[in-house]
């Protein structure tokens, strides 16, 4: 029951400005990482909760706007049952 958007628009209009996992069923997100097309880690959070917009990626890298492109995310989490969950996918920045 985890929803992870496949695109977002970090343009400051207050809608879809940040990227983060949403839904229900995960006890904790151990790691949430985002990589560029060359495999370079550009965003990372550890020990966060599902639906936590305060730990969202705002579409920046090293203090600058990341360019419109497709990025890969990897999420490692634990369910309330104790099972490990690994989710991989991609997200597109639209500007």
Short mmCIF file of N, CA, C and O in Angstrom, two decimals:
data_model
loop_
_atom_site.label_atom_id
_atom_site.label_comp_id
_atom_site.label_asym_id
_atom_site.label_seq_id
_atom_site.Cartn_x
_atom_site.Cartn_y
_atom_site.Cartn_z
N UNK A 1 0.81 -1.19 0.00
CA UNK A 1 0.00 0.00 0.00
C UNK A 1 0.85 1.25 0.00
O UNK A 1 0.49 2.25 0.60
N UNK A 2 1.98 1.17 -0.67
CA UNK A 2 2.88 2.32 -0.75
C UNK A 2 2.71 2.97 -2.11
O UNK A 2 2.71 2.30 -3.14
N UNK A 3 2.56 4.28 -2.11
CA UNK A 3 2.47 5.05 -3.35
C UNK A 3 3.70 5.93 -3.47
O UNK A 3 4.00 6.70 -2.56
N UNK A 4 4.38 5.79 -4.59
CA UNK A 4 5.53 6.63 -4.86
C UNK A 4 5.30 7.26 -6.23
O UNK A 4 5.23 6.54 -7.24
N UNK A 5 5.14 8.56 -6.29
CA UNK A 5 4.86 9.22 -7.57
C UNK A 5 5.95 8.96 -8.59
O UNK A 5 7.10 8.69 -8.24
N UNK A 6 5.60 9.04 -9.88
CA UNK A 6 6.61 8.84 -10.91
C UNK A 6 7.07 10.16 -11.54
O UNK A 6 7.89 10.16 -12.45
N UNK A 7 6.52 11.27 -11.04
CA UNK A 7 6.95 12.59 -11.51
C UNK A 7 6.59 13.63 -10.46
O UNK A 7 5.68 13.42 -9.65
N UNK A 8 7.32 14.74 -10.48
CA UNK A 8 6.96 15.88 -9.64
C UNK A 8 7.48 17.15 -10.27
O UNK A 8 8.31 17.11 -11.19
N UNK A 9 6.93 18.28 -9.80
CA UNK A 9 7.23 19.57 -10.41
C UNK A 9 7.71 20.56 -9.35
O UNK A 9 6.92 21.34 -8.83
N UNK A 10 8.98 20.55 -9.03
CA UNK A 10 9.49 21.46 -7.99
C UNK A 10 9.62 22.90 -8.48
O UNK A 10 10.71 23.41 -8.70
N UNK A 11 8.47 23.55 -8.68
CA UNK A 11 8.48 24.90 -9.22
C UNK A 11 7.96 25.95 -8.24
O UNK A 11 7.77 27.10 -8.61
N UNK A 12 7.70 25.54 -6.99
CA UNK A 12 7.31 26.49 -5.97
C UNK A 12 5.86 26.90 -5.98
O UNK A 12 5.49 27.86 -5.30
N UNK A 13 5.01 26.20 -6.72
CA UNK A 13 3.60 26.57 -6.77
C UNK A 13 2.77 25.94 -5.65
O UNK A 13 1.57 26.15 -5.56
N UNK A 14 3.42 25.14 -4.80
CA UNK A 14 2.72 24.51 -3.69
C UNK A 14 2.06 23.18 -4.00
O UNK A 14 1.47 22.57 -3.12
N UNK A 15 2.15 22.74 -5.24
CA UNK A 15 1.58 21.44 -5.63
C UNK A 15 2.67 20.57 -6.25
O UNK A 15 3.34 21.00 -7.18
N UNK A 16 2.84 19.39 -5.72
CA UNK A 16 3.82 18.43 -6.23
C UNK A 16 5.24 19.00 -6.27
O UNK A 16 6.00 18.71 -7.19
N UNK A 17 5.59 19.81 -5.27
CA UNK A 17 6.91 20.43 -5.25
C UNK A 17 8.00 19.54 -4.67
O UNK A 17 9.18 19.83 -4.85
N UNK A 18 7.61 18.47 -3.95
CA UNK A 18 8.59 17.58 -3.34
C UNK A 18 8.22 16.13 -3.64
O UNK A 18 7.08 15.81 -3.95
N UNK A 19 9.22 15.26 -3.48
CA UNK A 19 9.08 13.85 -3.79
C UNK A 19 9.36 13.01 -2.55
O UNK A 19 10.43 13.13 -1.96
N UNK A 20 8.38 12.18 -2.16
CA UNK A 20 8.55 11.31 -1.00
C UNK A 20 7.53 10.17 -1.07
O UNK A 20 6.49 10.30 -1.71
N UNK A 21 7.82 9.04 -0.41
CA UNK A 21 6.90 7.90 -0.41
C UNK A 21 5.71 8.15 0.51
O UNK A 21 5.84 8.73 1.58
N UNK A 22 4.55 7.67 0.05
CA UNK A 22 3.30 7.86 0.80
C UNK A 22 2.56 6.54 0.91
O UNK A 22 2.85 5.60 0.19
N UNK A 23 1.60 6.48 1.80
CA UNK A 23 0.76 5.30 1.91
C UNK A 23 0.67 4.79 3.34
O UNK A 23 0.69 5.56 4.29
N UNK A 24 0.57 3.46 3.45
CA UNK A 24 0.42 2.82 4.76
C UNK A 24 1.10 1.45 4.72
O UNK A 24 1.34 0.89 3.66
N UNK A 25 1.40 0.93 5.90
CA UNK A 25 1.92 -0.43 5.99
C UNK A 25 3.41 -0.55 6.30
O UNK A 25 3.88 -1.65 6.54
N UNK A 26 4.14 0.55 6.25
CA UNK A 26 5.56 0.48 6.56
C UNK A 26 5.82 1.04 7.95
O UNK A 26 5.39 2.15 8.27
N UNK A 27 6.52 0.28 8.75
CA UNK A 27 6.87 0.72 10.10
C UNK A 27 7.91 1.83 10.06
O UNK A 27 7.78 2.85 10.72
N UNK A 28 8.94 1.62 9.26
CA UNK A 28 9.99 2.63 9.12
C UNK A 28 10.67 2.48 7.76
O UNK A 28 10.74 1.38 7.22
N UNK A 29 11.12 3.58 7.23
CA UNK A 29 11.92 3.57 6.01
C UNK A 29 13.36 3.67 6.45
O UNK A 29 13.78 4.68 7.02
N UNK A 30 14.09 2.60 6.25
CA UNK A 30 15.50 2.58 6.67
C UNK A 30 16.33 3.54 5.83
O UNK A 30 17.11 4.33 6.37
N UNK A 31 16.20 3.42 4.51
CA UNK A 31 16.93 4.32 3.61
C UNK A 31 16.04 4.70 2.44
O UNK A 31 15.26 3.89 1.95
N UNK A 32 16.18 5.93 2.01
CA UNK A 32 15.50 6.45 0.83
C UNK A 32 16.55 7.21 0.05
O UNK A 32 17.06 8.24 0.50
N UNK A 33 16.94 6.66 -1.10
CA UNK A 33 18.05 7.23 -1.88
C UNK A 33 17.59 7.54 -3.30
O UNK A 33 16.78 6.81 -3.87
N UNK A 34 18.18 8.58 -3.86
CA UNK A 34 17.91 8.97 -5.23
C UNK A 34 19.24 9.13 -5.95
O UNK A 34 20.17 9.76 -5.42
N UNK A 35 19.29 8.58 -7.16
CA UNK A 35 20.50 8.59 -7.98
C UNK A 35 20.22 9.24 -9.33
O UNK A 35 19.11 9.13 -9.86
N UNK A 36 21.24 9.87 -9.90
CA UNK A 36 21.09 10.40 -11.25
C UNK A 36 21.40 9.30 -12.27
O UNK A 36 21.68 8.16 -11.90
N UNK A 37 21.34 9.63 -13.53
CA UNK A 37 21.50 8.62 -14.59
C UNK A 37 22.89 7.99 -14.63
O UNK A 37 23.08 6.94 -15.22
N UNK A 38 23.86 8.61 -13.98
CA UNK A 38 25.21 8.06 -13.93
C UNK A 38 25.48 7.27 -12.65
O UNK A 38 26.60 6.86 -12.38
N UNK A 39 24.44 7.09 -11.84
CA UNK A 39 24.57 6.31 -10.62
C UNK A 39 25.12 7.09 -9.44
O UNK A 39 25.43 6.51 -8.40
N UNK A 40 25.20 8.39 -9.56
CA UNK A 40 25.71 9.23 -8.48
C UNK A 40 24.58 9.49 -7.47
O UNK A 40 23.48 9.90 -7.86
N UNK A 41 24.85 9.25 -6.21
CA UNK A 41 23.88 9.51 -5.16
C UNK A 41 23.67 11.01 -5.02
O UNK A 41 24.63 11.75 -4.79
N UNK A 42 22.41 11.46 -5.17
CA UNK A 42 22.16 12.90 -5.08
C UNK A 42 21.24 13.28 -3.93
O UNK A 42 21.10 14.46 -3.62
N UNK A 43 20.62 12.28 -3.29
CA UNK A 43 19.75 12.55 -2.14
C UNK A 43 19.67 11.29 -1.30
O UNK A 43 19.58 10.19 -1.84
N UNK A 44 19.69 11.47 0.03
CA UNK A 44 19.58 10.32 0.92
C UNK A 44 18.98 10.73 2.25
O UNK A 44 19.32 11.77 2.80
N UNK A 45 18.06 9.89 2.75
CA UNK A 45 17.51 10.04 4.09
C UNK A 45 17.49 8.65 4.73
O UNK A 45 17.26 7.65 4.04
N UNK A 46 17.69 8.60 6.03
CA UNK A 46 17.67 7.34 6.77
C UNK A 46 16.76 7.46 7.97
O UNK A 46 16.66 8.53 8.59
N UNK A 47 16.08 6.36 8.30
CA UNK A 47 15.25 6.31 9.49
C UNK A 47 14.07 7.27 9.47
O UNK A 47 13.80 7.93 10.46
N UNK A 48 13.39 7.35 8.34
CA UNK A 48 12.25 8.27 8.24
C UNK A 48 10.94 7.50 8.25
O UNK A 48 10.91 6.28 8.12
N UNK A 49 9.86 8.23 8.36
CA UNK A 49 8.52 7.63 8.36
C UNK A 49 7.87 7.83 6.99
O UNK A 49 8.18 8.77 6.27
N UNK A 50 6.96 6.94 6.69
CA UNK A 50 6.14 7.07 5.49
C UNK A 50 5.29 8.34 5.64
O UNK A 50 4.91 8.71 6.75
N UNK A 51 5.02 9.03 4.56
CA UNK A 51 4.21 10.25 4.54
C UNK A 51 4.89 11.44 5.20
O UNK A 51 4.23 12.39 5.61
N UNK A 52 6.20 11.42 5.30
CA UNK A 52 6.95 12.48 5.98
C UNK A 52 7.49 13.49 4.96
O UNK A 52 8.61 13.35 4.46
N UNK A 53 6.70 14.51 4.68
CA UNK A 53 7.11 15.51 3.69
C UNK A 53 8.32 16.33 4.15
O UNK A 53 9.00 16.93 3.33
N UNK A 54 8.60 16.33 5.45
CA UNK A 54 9.77 17.08 5.93
C UNK A 54 11.08 16.42 5.52
O UNK A 54 12.13 17.05 5.57
N UNK A 55 11.03 15.16 5.09
CA UNK A 55 12.22 14.46 4.61
C UNK A 55 12.14 14.18 3.11
O UNK A 55 12.76 13.26 2.61
N UNK A 56 11.39 15.00 2.41
CA UNK A 56 11.20 14.82 0.97
C UNK A 56 12.36 15.44 0.19
O UNK A 56 13.05 16.35 0.66
N UNK A 57 12.54 14.96 -1.04
CA UNK A 57 13.51 15.55 -1.95
C UNK A 57 12.84 16.73 -2.64
O UNK A 57 11.74 16.62 -3.18
N UNK A 58 13.50 17.87 -2.63
CA UNK A 58 12.93 19.08 -3.21
C UNK A 58 13.39 19.33 -4.64
O UNK A 58 13.15 20.40 -5.20
N UNK A 59 14.06 18.35 -5.24
CA UNK A 59 14.51 18.50 -6.61
C UNK A 59 15.79 19.28 -6.76
O UNK A 59 16.12 19.76 -7.85
N UNK A 60 16.55 19.39 -5.69
CA UNK A 60 17.82 20.10 -5.77
C UNK A 60 18.99 19.14 -5.58
O UNK A 60 18.83 18.03 -5.08
N UNK A 61 20.16 19.60 -6.02
CA UNK A 61 21.38 18.83 -5.86
C UNK A 61 22.53 19.80 -5.65
O UNK A 61 22.75 20.68 -6.48
N UNK A 62 23.20 19.65 -4.51
CA UNK A 62 24.31 20.54 -4.14
C UNK A 62 23.89 22.01 -4.17
O UNK A 62 24.62 22.88 -4.65
N UNK A 63 22.67 22.27 -3.68
CA UNK A 63 22.19 23.63 -3.57
C UNK A 63 21.66 24.25 -4.85
O UNK A 63 21.26 25.40 -4.86
N UNK A 64 21.66 23.50 -5.94
CA UNK A 64 21.17 23.99 -7.22
C UNK A 64 19.97 23.15 -7.67
O UNK A 64 19.82 21.99 -7.24
N UNK A 65 19.14 23.71 -8.54
CA UNK A 65 18.04 22.94 -9.10
C UNK A 65 18.59 21.79 -9.93
O UNK A 65 19.45 22.01 -10.79
N UNK A 66 18.11 20.58 -9.65
CA UNK A 66 18.48 19.45 -10.49
C UNK A 66 17.78 19.62 -11.84
O UNK A 66 16.65 20.12 -11.90
N UNK A 67 18.43 19.23 -12.89
CA UNK A 67 17.85 19.45 -14.21
C UNK A 67 16.67 18.52 -14.45
O UNK A 67 16.59 17.44 -13.84
N UNK A 68 15.76 18.90 -15.33
CA UNK A 68 14.65 18.02 -15.67
C UNK A 68 15.22 16.73 -16.27
O UNK A 68 15.97 16.78 -17.25
N UNK A 69 14.91 15.61 -15.67
CA UNK A 69 15.50 14.34 -16.09
C UNK A 69 14.78 13.22 -15.34
O UNK A 69 13.92 13.47 -14.50
N UNK A 70 15.18 12.00 -15.62
CA UNK A 70 14.67 10.83 -14.92
C UNK A 70 15.71 10.41 -13.89
O UNK A 70 16.89 10.30 -14.22
N UNK A 71 15.28 10.19 -12.66
CA UNK A 71 16.14 9.80 -11.56
C UNK A 71 15.66 8.47 -10.99
O UNK A 71 14.47 8.16 -11.05
N UNK A 72 16.57 7.70 -10.45
CA UNK A 72 16.24 6.39 -9.88
C UNK A 72 16.16 6.51 -8.36
O UNK A 72 17.02 7.15 -7.75
N UNK A 73 15.14 5.91 -7.77
CA UNK A 73 15.05 5.88 -6.31
C UNK A 73 15.12 4.44 -5.83
O UNK A 73 14.72 3.50 -6.52
N UNK A 74 15.66 4.27 -4.63
CA UNK A 74 15.74 2.98 -3.96
C UNK A 74 15.27 3.19 -2.53
O UNK A 74 15.78 4.06 -1.83
N UNK A 75 14.30 2.39 -2.11
CA UNK A 75 13.73 2.51 -0.78
C UNK A 75 13.88 1.17 -0.08
O UNK A 75 13.51 0.13 -0.64
N UNK A 76 14.45 1.19 1.10
CA UNK A 76 14.56 -0.02 1.92
C UNK A 76 13.81 0.26 3.20
O UNK A 76 14.07 1.25 3.88
N UNK A 77 12.84 -0.62 3.53
CA UNK A 77 11.96 -0.36 4.67
C UNK A 77 11.64 -1.65 5.40
O UNK A 77 11.99 -2.75 4.97
N UNK A 78 10.93 -1.47 6.52
CA UNK A 78 10.45 -2.59 7.32
C UNK A 78 8.94 -2.46 7.50
O UNK A 78 8.44 -1.39 7.86
N UNK A 79 8.22 -3.55 7.24
CA UNK A 79 6.77 -3.58 7.45
C UNK A 79 6.48 -3.77 8.94
O UNK A 79 7.36 -4.14 9.71
N UNK A 80 5.24 -3.58 9.31
CA UNK A 80 4.83 -3.82 10.69
C UNK A 80 4.92 -5.30 11.04
O UNK A 80 5.02 -5.67 12.20
N UNK A 81 4.95 -6.17 10.03
CA UNK A 81 5.10 -7.61 10.25
C UNK A 81 6.55 -8.01 10.50
O UNK A 81 6.82 -9.15 10.83
N UNK A 82 7.47 -7.06 10.28
CA UNK A 82 8.89 -7.34 10.45
C UNK A 82 9.58 -7.71 9.14
O UNK A 82 10.80 -7.85 9.11
N UNK A 83 8.81 -7.87 8.08
CA UNK A 83 9.38 -8.21 6.77
C UNK A 83 10.11 -7.01 6.17
O UNK A 83 9.71 -5.86 6.37
N UNK A 84 11.18 -7.31 5.44
CA UNK A 84 11.91 -6.27 4.72
C UNK A 84 11.22 -5.98 3.40
O UNK A 84 10.69 -6.89 2.75
N UNK A 85 11.26 -4.73 3.00
CA UNK A 85 10.67 -4.29 1.73
C UNK A 85 11.73 -3.51 0.97
O UNK A 85 12.38 -2.62 1.54
N UNK A 86 11.90 -3.85 -0.30
CA UNK A 86 12.83 -3.13 -1.18
C UNK A 86 12.03 -2.68 -2.40
O UNK A 86 11.46 -3.50 -3.10
N UNK A 87 12.00 -1.38 -2.62
CA UNK A 87 11.27 -0.82 -3.75
C UNK A 87 12.22 0.03 -4.56
O UNK A 87 12.94 0.87 -4.02
N UNK A 88 12.23 -0.20 -5.88
CA UNK A 88 13.04 0.58 -6.79
C UNK A 88 12.15 1.10 -7.89
O UNK A 88 11.17 0.47 -8.28
N UNK A 89 12.50 2.26 -8.40
CA UNK A 89 11.73 2.84 -9.49
C UNK A 89 12.39 4.10 -9.99
O UNK A 89 13.54 4.39 -9.66
N UNK A 90 11.65 4.86 -10.78
CA UNK A 90 12.20 6.11 -11.27
C UNK A 90 11.18 7.23 -11.11
O UNK A 90 9.98 6.99 -11.03
N UNK A 91 11.71 8.42 -11.05
CA UNK A 91 10.89 9.62 -10.93
C UNK A 91 11.43 10.65 -11.90
O UNK A 91 12.65 10.75 -12.11
N UNK A 92 10.53 11.39 -12.52
CA UNK A 92 10.90 12.42 -13.49
C UNK A 92 10.65 13.80 -12.90
O UNK A 92 9.60 14.04 -12.33
N UNK A 93 11.64 14.66 -13.04
CA UNK A 93 11.46 16.07 -12.66
C UNK A 93 10.94 16.79 -13.90
O UNK A 93 11.55 16.74 -14.97
N UNK A 94 9.82 17.47 -13.72
CA UNK A 94 9.23 18.29 -14.78
C UNK A 94 9.32 19.74 -14.34
O UNK A 94 8.87 20.09 -13.26
N UNK A 95 9.91 20.56 -15.15
CA UNK A 95 10.02 22.00 -14.80
C UNK A 95 9.34 22.82 -15.87
O UNK A 95 9.29 22.55 -17.00
#
